Each structure stands twice: as structure tokens, then as C-alpha cells.
Coordinates of C-alpha atoms in Angstrom, one line a residue:
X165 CA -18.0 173.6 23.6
X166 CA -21.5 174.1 22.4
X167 CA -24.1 171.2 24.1
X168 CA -24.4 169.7 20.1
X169 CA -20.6 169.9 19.7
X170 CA -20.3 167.8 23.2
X171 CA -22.9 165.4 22.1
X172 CA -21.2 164.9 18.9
X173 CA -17.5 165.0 20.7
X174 CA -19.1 162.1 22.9
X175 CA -20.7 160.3 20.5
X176 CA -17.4 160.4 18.5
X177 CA -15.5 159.1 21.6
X178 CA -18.0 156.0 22.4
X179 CA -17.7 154.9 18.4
X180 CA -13.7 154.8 18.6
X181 CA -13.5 153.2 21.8
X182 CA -15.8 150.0 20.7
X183 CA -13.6 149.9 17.6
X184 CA -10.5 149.9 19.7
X185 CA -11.9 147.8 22.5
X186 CA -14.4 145.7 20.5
X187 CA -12.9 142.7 21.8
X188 CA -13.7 143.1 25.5
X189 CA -16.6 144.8 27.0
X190 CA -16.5 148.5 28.2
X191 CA -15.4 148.2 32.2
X192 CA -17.2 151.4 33.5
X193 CA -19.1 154.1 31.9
X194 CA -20.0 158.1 32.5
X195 CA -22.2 160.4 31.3
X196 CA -22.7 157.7 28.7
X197 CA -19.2 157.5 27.7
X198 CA -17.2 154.4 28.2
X199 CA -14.1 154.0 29.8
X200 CA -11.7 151.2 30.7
X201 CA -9.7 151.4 34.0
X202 CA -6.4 150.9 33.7
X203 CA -4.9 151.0 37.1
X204 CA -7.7 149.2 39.9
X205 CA -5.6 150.3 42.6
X206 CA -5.7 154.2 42.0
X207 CA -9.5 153.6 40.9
X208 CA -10.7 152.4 44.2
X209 CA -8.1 154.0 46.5
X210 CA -9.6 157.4 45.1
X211 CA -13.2 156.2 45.2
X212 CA -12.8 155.5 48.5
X213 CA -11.3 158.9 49.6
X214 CA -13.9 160.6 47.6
X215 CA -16.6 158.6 49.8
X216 CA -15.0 159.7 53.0
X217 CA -16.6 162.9 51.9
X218 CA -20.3 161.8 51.4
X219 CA -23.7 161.3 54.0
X220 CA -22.9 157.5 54.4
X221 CA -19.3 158.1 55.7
X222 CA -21.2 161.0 58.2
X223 CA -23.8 159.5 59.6
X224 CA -21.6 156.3 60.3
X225 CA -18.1 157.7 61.2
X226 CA -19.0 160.4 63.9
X227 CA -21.4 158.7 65.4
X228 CA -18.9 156.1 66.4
X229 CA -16.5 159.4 67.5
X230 CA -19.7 159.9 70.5
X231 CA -20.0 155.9 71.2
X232 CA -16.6 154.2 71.1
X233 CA -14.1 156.8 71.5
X234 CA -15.2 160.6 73.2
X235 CA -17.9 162.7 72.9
X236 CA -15.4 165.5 74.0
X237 CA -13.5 165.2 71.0
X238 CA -16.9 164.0 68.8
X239 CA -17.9 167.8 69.8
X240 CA -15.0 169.6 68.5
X241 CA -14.7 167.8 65.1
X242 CA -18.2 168.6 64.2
X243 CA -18.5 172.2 65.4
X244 CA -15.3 172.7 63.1
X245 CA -16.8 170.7 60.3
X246 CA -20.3 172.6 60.3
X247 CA -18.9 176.1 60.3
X248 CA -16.2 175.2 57.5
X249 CA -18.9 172.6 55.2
X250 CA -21.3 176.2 56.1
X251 CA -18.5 178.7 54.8
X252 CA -17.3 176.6 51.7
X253 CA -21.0 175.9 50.8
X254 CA -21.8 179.2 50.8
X255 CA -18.7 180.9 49.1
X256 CA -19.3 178.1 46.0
X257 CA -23.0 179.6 45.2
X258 CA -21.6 183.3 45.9
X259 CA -18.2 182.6 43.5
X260 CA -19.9 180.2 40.7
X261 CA -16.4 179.0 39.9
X262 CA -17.8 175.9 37.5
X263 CA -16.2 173.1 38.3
X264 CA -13.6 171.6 35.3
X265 CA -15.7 170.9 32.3
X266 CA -16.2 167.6 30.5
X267 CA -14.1 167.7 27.9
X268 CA -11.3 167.6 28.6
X269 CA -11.8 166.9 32.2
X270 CA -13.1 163.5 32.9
X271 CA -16.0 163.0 35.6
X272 CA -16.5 160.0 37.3
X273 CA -19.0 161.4 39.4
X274 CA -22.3 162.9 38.2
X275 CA -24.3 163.4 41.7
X276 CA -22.9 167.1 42.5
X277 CA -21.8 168.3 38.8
X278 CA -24.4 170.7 39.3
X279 CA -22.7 172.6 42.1
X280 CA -19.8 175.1 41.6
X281 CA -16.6 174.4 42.2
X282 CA -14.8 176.6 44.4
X283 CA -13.7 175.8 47.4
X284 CA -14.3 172.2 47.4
X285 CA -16.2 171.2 50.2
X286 CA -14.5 167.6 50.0
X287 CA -11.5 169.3 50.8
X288 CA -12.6 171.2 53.4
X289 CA -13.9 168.2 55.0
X290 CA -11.1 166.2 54.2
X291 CA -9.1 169.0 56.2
X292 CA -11.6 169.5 59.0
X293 CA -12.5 165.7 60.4
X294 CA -8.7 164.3 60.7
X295 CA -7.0 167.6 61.8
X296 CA -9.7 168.6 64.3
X297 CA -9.8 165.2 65.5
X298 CA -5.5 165.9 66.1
X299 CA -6.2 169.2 67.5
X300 CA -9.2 167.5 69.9
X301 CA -6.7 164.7 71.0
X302 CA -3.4 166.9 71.9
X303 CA -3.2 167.1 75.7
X304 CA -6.1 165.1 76.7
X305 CA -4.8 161.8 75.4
X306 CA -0.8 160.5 75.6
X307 CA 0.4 159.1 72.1
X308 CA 2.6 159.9 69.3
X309 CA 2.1 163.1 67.8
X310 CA 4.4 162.8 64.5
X311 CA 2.1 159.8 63.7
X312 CA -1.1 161.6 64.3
X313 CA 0.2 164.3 61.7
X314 CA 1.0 161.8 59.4
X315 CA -2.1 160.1 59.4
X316 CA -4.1 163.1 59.2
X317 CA -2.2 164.5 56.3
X318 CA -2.7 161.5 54.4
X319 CA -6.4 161.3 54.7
X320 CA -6.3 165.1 53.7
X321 CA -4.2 163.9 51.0
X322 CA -6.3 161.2 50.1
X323 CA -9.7 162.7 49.9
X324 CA -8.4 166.2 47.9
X325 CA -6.7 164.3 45.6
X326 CA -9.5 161.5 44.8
X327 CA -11.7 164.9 43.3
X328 CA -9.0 165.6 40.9
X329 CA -8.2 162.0 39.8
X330 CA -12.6 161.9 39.3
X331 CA -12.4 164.7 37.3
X332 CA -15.0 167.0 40.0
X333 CA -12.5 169.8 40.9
X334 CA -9.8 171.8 39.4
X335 CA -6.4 171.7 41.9
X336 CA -7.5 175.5 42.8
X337 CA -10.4 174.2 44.2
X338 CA -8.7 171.6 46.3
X339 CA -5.9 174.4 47.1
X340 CA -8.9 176.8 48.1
X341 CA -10.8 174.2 50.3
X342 CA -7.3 173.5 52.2
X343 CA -6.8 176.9 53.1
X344 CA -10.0 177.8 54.0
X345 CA -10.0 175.0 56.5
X346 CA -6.8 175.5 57.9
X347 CA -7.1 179.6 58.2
X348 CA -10.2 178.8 60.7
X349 CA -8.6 176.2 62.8
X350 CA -5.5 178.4 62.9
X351 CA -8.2 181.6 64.0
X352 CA -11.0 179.6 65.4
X353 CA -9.8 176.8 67.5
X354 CA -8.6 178.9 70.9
X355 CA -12.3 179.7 71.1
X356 CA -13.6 176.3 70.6
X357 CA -13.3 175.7 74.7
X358 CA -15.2 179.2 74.9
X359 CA -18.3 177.8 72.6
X360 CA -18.3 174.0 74.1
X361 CA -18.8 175.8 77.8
X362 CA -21.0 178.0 76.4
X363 CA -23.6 175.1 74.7
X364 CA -23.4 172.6 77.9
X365 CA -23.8 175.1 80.7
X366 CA -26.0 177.9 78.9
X367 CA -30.1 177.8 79.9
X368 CA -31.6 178.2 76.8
X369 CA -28.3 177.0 74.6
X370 CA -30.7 174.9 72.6
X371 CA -33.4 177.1 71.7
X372 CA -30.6 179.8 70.7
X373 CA -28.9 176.6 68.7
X374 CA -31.7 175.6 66.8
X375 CA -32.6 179.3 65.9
X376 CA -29.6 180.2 64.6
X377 CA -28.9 177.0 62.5
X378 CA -32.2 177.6 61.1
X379 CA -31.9 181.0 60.4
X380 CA -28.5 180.1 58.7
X381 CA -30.4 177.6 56.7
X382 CA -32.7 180.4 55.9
X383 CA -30.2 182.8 54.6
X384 CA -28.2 180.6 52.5
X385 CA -27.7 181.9 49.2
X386 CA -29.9 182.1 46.6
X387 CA -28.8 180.8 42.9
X388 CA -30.4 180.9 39.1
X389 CA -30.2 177.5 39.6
X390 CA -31.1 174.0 41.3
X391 CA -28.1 171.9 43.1
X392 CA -27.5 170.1 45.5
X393 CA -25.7 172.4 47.5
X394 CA -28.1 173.9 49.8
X395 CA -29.5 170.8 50.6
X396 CA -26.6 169.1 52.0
X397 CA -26.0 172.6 53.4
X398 CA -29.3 172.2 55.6
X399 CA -28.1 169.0 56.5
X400 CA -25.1 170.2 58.0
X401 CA -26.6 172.5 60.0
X402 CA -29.3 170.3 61.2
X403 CA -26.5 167.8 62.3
X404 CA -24.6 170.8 64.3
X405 CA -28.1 171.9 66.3
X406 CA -29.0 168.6 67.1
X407 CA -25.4 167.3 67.8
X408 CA -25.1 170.4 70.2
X409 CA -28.6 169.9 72.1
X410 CA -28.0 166.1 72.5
X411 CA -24.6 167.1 74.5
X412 CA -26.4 170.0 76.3
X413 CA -29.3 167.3 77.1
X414 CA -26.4 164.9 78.7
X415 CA -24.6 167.2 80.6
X416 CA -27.6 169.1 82.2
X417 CA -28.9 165.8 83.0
X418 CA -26.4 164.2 84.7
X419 CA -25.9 161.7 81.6
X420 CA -21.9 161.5 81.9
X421 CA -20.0 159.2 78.7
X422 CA -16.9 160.6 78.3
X423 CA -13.9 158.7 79.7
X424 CA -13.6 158.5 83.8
X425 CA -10.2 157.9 84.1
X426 CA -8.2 160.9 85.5
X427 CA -6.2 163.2 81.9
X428 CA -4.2 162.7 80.3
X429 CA -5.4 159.3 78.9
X430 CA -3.4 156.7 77.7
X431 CA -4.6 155.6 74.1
X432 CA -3.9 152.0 73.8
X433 CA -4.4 149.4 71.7
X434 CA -8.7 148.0 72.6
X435 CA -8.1 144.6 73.6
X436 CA -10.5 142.1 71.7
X437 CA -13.7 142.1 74.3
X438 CA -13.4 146.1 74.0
X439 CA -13.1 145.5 70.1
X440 CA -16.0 142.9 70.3
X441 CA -18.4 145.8 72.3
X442 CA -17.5 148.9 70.1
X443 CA -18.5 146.8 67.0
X444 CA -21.9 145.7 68.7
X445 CA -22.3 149.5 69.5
X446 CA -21.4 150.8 66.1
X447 CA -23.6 148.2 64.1
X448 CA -26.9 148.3 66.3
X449 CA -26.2 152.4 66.5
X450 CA -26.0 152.9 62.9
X451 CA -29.0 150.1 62.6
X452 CA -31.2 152.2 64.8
X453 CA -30.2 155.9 63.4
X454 CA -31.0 154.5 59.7
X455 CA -34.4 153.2 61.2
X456 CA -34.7 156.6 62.4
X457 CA -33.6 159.0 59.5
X458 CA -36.0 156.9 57.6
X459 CA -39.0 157.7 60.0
X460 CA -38.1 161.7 60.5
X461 CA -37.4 161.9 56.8
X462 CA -41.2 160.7 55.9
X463 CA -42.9 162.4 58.8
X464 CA -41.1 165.6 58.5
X465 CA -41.4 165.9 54.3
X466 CA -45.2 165.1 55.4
X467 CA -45.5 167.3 57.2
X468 CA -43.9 170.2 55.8
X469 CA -45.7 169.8 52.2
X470 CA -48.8 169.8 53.9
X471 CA -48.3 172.9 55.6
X472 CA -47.0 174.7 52.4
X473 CA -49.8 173.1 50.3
X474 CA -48.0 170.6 47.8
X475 CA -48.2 167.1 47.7
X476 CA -44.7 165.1 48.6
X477 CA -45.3 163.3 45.7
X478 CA -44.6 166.0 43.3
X479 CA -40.8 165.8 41.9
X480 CA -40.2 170.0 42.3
X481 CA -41.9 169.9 45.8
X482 CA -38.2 168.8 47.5
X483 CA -36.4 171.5 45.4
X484 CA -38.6 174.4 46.9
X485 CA -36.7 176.6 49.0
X486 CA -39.2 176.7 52.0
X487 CA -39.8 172.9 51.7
X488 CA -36.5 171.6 51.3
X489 CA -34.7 173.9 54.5
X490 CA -37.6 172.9 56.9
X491 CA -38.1 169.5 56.2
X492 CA -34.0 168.6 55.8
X493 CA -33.2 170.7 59.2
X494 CA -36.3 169.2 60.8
X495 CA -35.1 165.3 59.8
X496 CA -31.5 165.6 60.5
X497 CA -31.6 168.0 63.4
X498 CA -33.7 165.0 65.0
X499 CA -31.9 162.2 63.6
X500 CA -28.5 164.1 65.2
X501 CA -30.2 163.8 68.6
X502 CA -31.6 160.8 68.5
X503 CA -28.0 159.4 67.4
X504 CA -26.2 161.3 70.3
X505 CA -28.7 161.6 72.6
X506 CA -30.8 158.9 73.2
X507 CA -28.7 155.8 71.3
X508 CA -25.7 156.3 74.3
X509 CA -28.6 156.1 76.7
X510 CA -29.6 152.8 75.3
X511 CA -26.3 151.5 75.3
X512 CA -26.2 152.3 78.7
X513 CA -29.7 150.7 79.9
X514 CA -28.4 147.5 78.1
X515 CA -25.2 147.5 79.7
X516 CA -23.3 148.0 75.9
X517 CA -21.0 150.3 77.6

């Protein structure tokens, strides 16, 4: 379809659904095109596994992973999630597999329908986070293993499914992120002990961390056009370096939060003074990490746009290459360290642990 014929097609669309629906008001709208839900329970269920793929799920989920379960198995879910969200990212600007077009496909979404479509990084992560988390848990904790695959397949489930019912990826790029995912915890995961040893006991692990999540940054491919993809990319990354140097900074340091009790632990049920603290934890963590993003984000962009010579006013100046890797890997490597590194210390200083 021609952009006129699409304009026309949706014009077309919008006049015969207010002669159909002229009694009642249109319920939603996309891309300027109404549309009634018909089923609530298939609408939000899949909204809701589509956001457990997006910044506000991060940056409040794994936090809690470090605070209120195990920073152990905190560090295995996001090395696994950095080097497949890195992988995936990359391979979608190097393939340009569009996503499914509107028409006939549907979006509900319009944030990311510049980025290309295969694999699909929602996927991936929907593959990554529960089945690392499985993988992290076998061995070092006693409970029921045929529920933990259960559970883990249905949130994969739930979050590759939710892009297809929102119209943002064909089922090749939910098949593609899948298998991506599971060929590197199927290759990668006997080395993860290797690399965890390797960034808590190594010298200078955090100055070789930070370089080479930069540089990664730095080399990220190049396309004809702006998305949102490398940005989110450089977030990633910034989250893996300062994730990594947070846990080096504890362990160097004598700063010890994992659980003392001698393996494997017994998961139980947290009885409701346990309940009661990891809430407290969560909330004035997440309070304090917002507080902080929001800081690093200014400072950094200042900073950054004055050393390139553009003012952070100007609309383009966060879609420039050298603006956008520095500042985002500056903010979020920061924010990461400050959220693992210095929050637990609080908690501890307070006696919220």
C-alpha cells in the first residue's frame, strides 16, 4: 500500500465504523483509527504481558531480584538478558525484517513501530528473565521444579503472544526471538559461573566492564534510519556495566547480601512481617532509583551536549549517535549502581534488611 492509499484505506475504515457504532462512543483508538474491544480479558491480559517487556517493568522487577530475593541469582538473569536484548537488537538493524504492516495487521502499539521486526526482543526477554531465573534457582534453592517450568513457560507464553495479539510482530519474529534465547542458555549458561568469578574477584573487572559495554554501545549498528532501537540498546548495556561493578563493589568490600543460611535453601512461603519489609524495601528502592534516573538523566544529557556543542533543548540533539550512546550509558550505567550498590547499603544502615 501506497502512504495515500493507507490514508484513504484509514479514512475509509474510521467513516464505517461511526456508521456502525454511531450509537456508542469508539472505546480505544490507533494510529487514528478506532476500534472497539471486544473481549477485556484478552485485551489487558496481553497488555500486560507486553509491558513485562518495557523500562518500567526493568527498572522495578530486577531491582527487587538484588533486594528481596538474591543478588546471586539477580546476577545471572541480567548477564543473560544483556547479551541476548544486545544480540537480538543488533540482528533486527542488520536483518530490517519490517515488522507486519498496518493493514491488515492491527497495531496497538505505536512507540517501537519504527524498529524492525526480527527477532523480537520482547521475546527474547520474555525467554531470558523467567528461564534464567529457573536455571539460577536449580541447586541452590529446594522447590518444585515441574512448577518452576510451568510458570516460566507461561510468562514466555504470555509476553510472545501479547506482540502478536497487538499487531507488533509476525509469529516468525516471536519463533526467532525464542530460539535465539534458548540456543544461548543452552551454549552459554555452563560458562556463566566462569564470568560471575571472573567480574567479583578480577582487579580491574570494572574498568574492563565499563569499556567494553561502551565500546559495544559504540559499534552498534548503524541504520538509514532513526528508531528506538539503539537507544534502549545503550540502556541495556549501561544496566549490565553498572549491575556488574555494583556486585564487584560488594564483594571486594566486604558488603555480603545474599542469603547466610548454609545451600541448598529452602524456598518457603515469606511469612507476613518478611512480606511487610520486602514491600517497604521495594517501594522506597524504586522511590529512590526514580529520584535518581531523574538526576543522572539531566546531568548526564547536560553534560554530554555541552561537550559536543548542541543545546539539550534541540529535538535531534537526543537522536545523535555520539549524544545519545554517552549520555544513555552514562545515566543508566549510574542509575544500575546506585540501585545495586548503594540502595542495599541503605537498607542495611536503616536496619530494612
Amino acid at each position: 500500500y501506497s502512504e495515500a492509499n493507507n490514508g484513504v484505506l484509514k479514512s475509509n475504515i474510521k467513516q464505517r465504523f461511526q456508521r456502525t457504532y454511531c450509537s456508542k462512543p469508539p472505546t480505544k483508538e490507533s494510529n487514528g483509527v478506532p476500534y472497539v474491544v471486544t473481549n477485556w480479558i484478552l485485551y489487558y491480559l496481553f497488555r500486560f504481558g507486553s509491558l513485562l517487556g518495557h523500562e518500567v517493568f526493568y527498572i522495578t522487577f530486577l531491582p527487587c531480584i538484588f533486594w528481596n530475593v538474591d543478588p546471586f541469582i539477580g546476577r545471572k538473569m541480567i548477564t543473560v538478558w544483556v547479551v541476548t536484548m544486545y544480540i537480538g537488537q543488533a540482528l533486527k538493524d542488520l536483518i530490517k525484517w519490517p515488522r507486519p504492516t498496518w493493514p491488515p495487521a492491527f497495531k496497538l502499539e505505536t512507540r517501537v513501530e519504527a524498529e524492525f521486526g526480527l527477532p523480537s526482543t520482547h521475546a527474547i526477554a520474555g525467554t531470558a528473565l523467567p528461564f534464567s531465573l529457573l536455571m539460577a534457582m536449580n541447586g541452590r534453592y529446594i522447590f518444585p521444579w515441574e512448577l518452576g517450568v510451568v510458570l516460566a513457560c507461561l510468562w514466555c507464553a504470555l509476553v510472545s503472544f501479547s506482540r502478536i495479539y497487538l499487531g507488533m510482530h509476525s509469529y516468525l519474529d516471536v519463533i526467532g526471538g525464542v530460539a535465539l534465547t534458548a540456543a544461548y542458555l543452552t551454549i552459554g549458561w555452563p560458562f556463566m559461573e566462569l564470568v560471575d568469578e571472573y567480574t567479583l574477584t578480577t582487579k580491574f573487572a570494572p574498568w574492563i566492564i565499563i569499556m567494553s559495554h561502551f565500546l559495544l554501545g559504540v559499534i552498534y549498528p548503524n541504520t538509514d534510519r532513526y528508531s528506538t532501537s539503539r537507544g534502549d540498546t545503550i540502556i541495556i548495556l549501561g544496566v549490565g556495566a553498572g549491575c556488574h561493578c555494583a556486585s564487584w563493589w560488594h564483594y571486594q568490600y566486604g558488603f555480603y547480601f545474599e542469603p547466610t543460611a548454609s545451600l541448598p535453601y529452602q524456598l518457603s512461603l515469606p511469612t507476613f512481617d518478611m512480606l511487610c519489609m520486602s514491600i517497604m524495601r521495594a517501594v522506597l528502592g524504586c522511590l529512590l532509583t526514580i529520584l535518581i534516573r531523574f538526576l543522572m538523566k539531566f546531568v548526564s544529557l547536560y553534560i554530554v551536549c555541552h561537550a559536543v556543542g548542541v543545546s539539550k533543548d534541540d529535538p535531534g540533539a537526543r537522536q545523535r549517535k555520539d549524544v545519545e550512546v554517552a549520555y544513555k550509558f552514562t545515566t543508566y550505567t549510574g542509575v544500575t549502581f546506585f540501585a545495586l550498590g548503594i540502595v542495599p547499603v541503605v537498607f542495611r544502615l536503616i536496619n530494612l534488611t
